[in-house]
Coordinates of C-alpha atoms in Angstrom, one line a residue:
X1 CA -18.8 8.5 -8.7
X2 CA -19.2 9.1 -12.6
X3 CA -16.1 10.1 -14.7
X4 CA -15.9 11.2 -17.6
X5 CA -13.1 10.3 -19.9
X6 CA -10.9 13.1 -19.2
X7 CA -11.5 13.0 -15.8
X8 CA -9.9 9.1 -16.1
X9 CA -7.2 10.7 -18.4
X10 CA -6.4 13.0 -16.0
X11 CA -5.8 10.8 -13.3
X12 CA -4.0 7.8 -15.2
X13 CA -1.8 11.2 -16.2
X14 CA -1.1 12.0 -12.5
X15 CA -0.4 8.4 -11.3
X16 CA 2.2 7.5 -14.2
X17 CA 3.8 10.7 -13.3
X18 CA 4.1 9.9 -9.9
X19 CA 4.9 6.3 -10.6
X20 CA 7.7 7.9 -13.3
X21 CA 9.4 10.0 -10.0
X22 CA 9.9 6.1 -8.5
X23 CA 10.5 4.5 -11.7
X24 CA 13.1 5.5 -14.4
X25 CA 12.9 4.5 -17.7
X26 CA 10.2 2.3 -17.4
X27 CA 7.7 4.1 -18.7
X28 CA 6.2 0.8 -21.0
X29 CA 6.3 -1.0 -18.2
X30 CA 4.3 2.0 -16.0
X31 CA 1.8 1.4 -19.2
X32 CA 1.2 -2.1 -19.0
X33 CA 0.7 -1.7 -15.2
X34 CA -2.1 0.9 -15.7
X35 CA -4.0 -0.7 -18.4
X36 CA -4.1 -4.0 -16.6
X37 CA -5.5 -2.2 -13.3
X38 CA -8.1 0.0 -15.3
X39 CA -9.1 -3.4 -17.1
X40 CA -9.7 -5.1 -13.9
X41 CA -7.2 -7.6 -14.4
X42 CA -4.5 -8.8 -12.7
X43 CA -0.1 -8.7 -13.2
X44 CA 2.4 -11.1 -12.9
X45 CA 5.9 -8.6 -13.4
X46 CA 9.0 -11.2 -14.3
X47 CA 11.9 -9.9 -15.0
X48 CA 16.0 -10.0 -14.0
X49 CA 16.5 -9.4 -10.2
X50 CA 17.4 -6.0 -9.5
X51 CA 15.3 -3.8 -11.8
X52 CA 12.8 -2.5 -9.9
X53 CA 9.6 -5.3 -10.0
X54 CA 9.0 -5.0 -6.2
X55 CA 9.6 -0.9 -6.2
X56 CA 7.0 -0.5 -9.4
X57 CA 4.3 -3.1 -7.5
X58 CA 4.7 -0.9 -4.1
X59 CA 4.8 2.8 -5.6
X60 CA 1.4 1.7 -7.5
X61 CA 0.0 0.3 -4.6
X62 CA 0.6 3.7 -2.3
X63 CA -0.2 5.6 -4.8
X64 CA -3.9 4.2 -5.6
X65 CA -4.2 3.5 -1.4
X66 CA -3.9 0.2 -2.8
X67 CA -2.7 -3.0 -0.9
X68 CA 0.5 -4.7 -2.3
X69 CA 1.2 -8.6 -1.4
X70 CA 4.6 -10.3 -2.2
X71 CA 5.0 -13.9 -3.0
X72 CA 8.7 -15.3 -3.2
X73 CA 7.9 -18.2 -5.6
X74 CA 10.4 -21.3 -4.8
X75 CA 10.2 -24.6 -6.2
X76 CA 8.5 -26.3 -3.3
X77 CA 5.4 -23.7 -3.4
X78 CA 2.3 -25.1 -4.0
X79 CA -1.1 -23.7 -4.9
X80 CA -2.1 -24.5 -1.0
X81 CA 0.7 -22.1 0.3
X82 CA -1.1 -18.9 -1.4
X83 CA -4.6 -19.5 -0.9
X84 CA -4.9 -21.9 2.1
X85 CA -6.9 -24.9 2.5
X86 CA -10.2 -25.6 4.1
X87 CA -10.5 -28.9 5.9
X88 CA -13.8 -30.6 6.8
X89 CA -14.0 -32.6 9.8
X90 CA -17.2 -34.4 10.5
X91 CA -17.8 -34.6 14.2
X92 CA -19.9 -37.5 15.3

């Protein structure tokens, strides 16, 4: 599929609207969101609880036909406990 630049305008246009309907008064945030998923890259939203991280992660998602995956960070989580671990074990 080639696009053209207005044709990638046009559709970062319609998804912060949409994402805008979900989201009020974020629109900065709605920015930052978009230009990390057009540069390939990935997010890590912090903020206070309550303001709409989870909401902003799950509206993008449906609206690209995206996945969205939530981690509940806690003290105790380790590297292991989001990407697994292999073990080898050598039968004789």
């Amino acid at each position: 599929m080639n696009l053209t630049a207005s044709d990638i305008k046009n559709l970062l246009t319609d998804v912060s609207a949409n994402l805008s309907t979900v989201i009020k008064g974020k629109e900065d945030k709605i920015e930052l969101v978009l230009l990390a998923l057009i540069a390939g890259g990935h997010v890590l939203i912090e903020d206070i609880p309550g303001v709409g991280k989870t909401t902003l992660a799950r509206a993008l998602a449906k609206t690209i036909d995206g996945r969205f995956h939530r981690i509940q960070f806690t003290p105790d989580l380790l590297p292991t406990d989001i990407t697994g671990i292999n073990i080898f074990i050598k039968e004789d």
